[in-house]
Coordinates of C-alpha atoms in Angstrom, one line a residue:
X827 CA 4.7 -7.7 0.1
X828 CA 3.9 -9.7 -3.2
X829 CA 0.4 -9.9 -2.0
X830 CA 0.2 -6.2 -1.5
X831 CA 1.3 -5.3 -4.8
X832 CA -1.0 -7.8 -5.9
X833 CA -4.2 -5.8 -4.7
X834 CA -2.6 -2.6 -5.9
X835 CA -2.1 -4.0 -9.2
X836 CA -5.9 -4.7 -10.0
X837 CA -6.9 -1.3 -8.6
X838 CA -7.6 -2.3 -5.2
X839 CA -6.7 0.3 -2.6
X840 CA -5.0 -1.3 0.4
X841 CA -5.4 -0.1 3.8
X842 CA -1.8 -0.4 6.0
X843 CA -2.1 0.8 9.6
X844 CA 1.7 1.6 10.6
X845 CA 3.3 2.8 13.8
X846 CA 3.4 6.6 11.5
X847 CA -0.3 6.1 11.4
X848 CA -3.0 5.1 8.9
X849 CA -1.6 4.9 5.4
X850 CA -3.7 4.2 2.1
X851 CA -1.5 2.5 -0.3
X852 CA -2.6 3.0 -4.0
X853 CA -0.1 2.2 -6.9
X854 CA 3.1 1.3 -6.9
X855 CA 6.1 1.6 -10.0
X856 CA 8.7 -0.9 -11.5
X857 CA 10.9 -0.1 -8.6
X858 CA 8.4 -1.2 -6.4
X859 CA 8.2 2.4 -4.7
X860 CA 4.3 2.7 -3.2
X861 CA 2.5 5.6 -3.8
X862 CA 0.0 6.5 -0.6
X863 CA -1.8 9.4 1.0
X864 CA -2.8 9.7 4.4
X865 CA -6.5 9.8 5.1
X866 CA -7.3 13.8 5.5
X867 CA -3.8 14.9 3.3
X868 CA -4.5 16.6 -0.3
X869 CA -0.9 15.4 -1.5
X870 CA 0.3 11.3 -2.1
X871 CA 3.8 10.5 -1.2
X872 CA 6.3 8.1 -2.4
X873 CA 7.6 5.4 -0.4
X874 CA 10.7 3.1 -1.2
X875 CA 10.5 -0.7 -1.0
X876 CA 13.2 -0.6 1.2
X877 CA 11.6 2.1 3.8
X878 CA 8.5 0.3 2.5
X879 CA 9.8 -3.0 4.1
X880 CA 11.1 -1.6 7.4
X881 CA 7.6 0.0 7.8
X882 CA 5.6 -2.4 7.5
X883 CA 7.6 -5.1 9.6
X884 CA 7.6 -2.8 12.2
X885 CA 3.9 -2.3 12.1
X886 CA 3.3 -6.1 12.2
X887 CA 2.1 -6.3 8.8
X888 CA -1.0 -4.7 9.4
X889 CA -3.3 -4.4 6.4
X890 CA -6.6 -4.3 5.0
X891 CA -7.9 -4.9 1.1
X892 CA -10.6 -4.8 -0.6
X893 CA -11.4 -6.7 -3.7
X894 CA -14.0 -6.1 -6.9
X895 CA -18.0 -7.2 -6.5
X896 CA -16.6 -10.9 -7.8
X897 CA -17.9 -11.6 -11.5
X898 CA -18.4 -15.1 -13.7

């Protein structure tokens, strides 16, 4: 999860494929609450780290990042 927050933390969306369906994790608060939208939705929603947790562990740990053209 550290490595997650990580990405999201430099501004890197992070791609999570879950058993609810694709999810596009983009910021995330003190709390460690995600913020994500699902590809086609207008609205983000909130989900807690715990709920967070559970998700993702049942999804295998599915994700994707991306990471910033690197620079010198």
């Amino acid at each position: 999860m550290d490595q997650i927050l990580y990405f999201i933390s430099a501004g890197n969306p992070v791609i999570a494929d879950t058993i609810d369906g694709v999810r596009v994790l983009i910021e995330y608060d003190q709390w460690g609450n995600i913020r994500y939208y699902k590809p086609g939705a207008e609205d983000t929603y909130l989900l807690s780290d715990e709920d967070s947790l559970e998700l993702f562990e049942k999804s295998d740990n599915i994700f994707v990042g991306f990471l910033d053209k690197y620079k010198e």
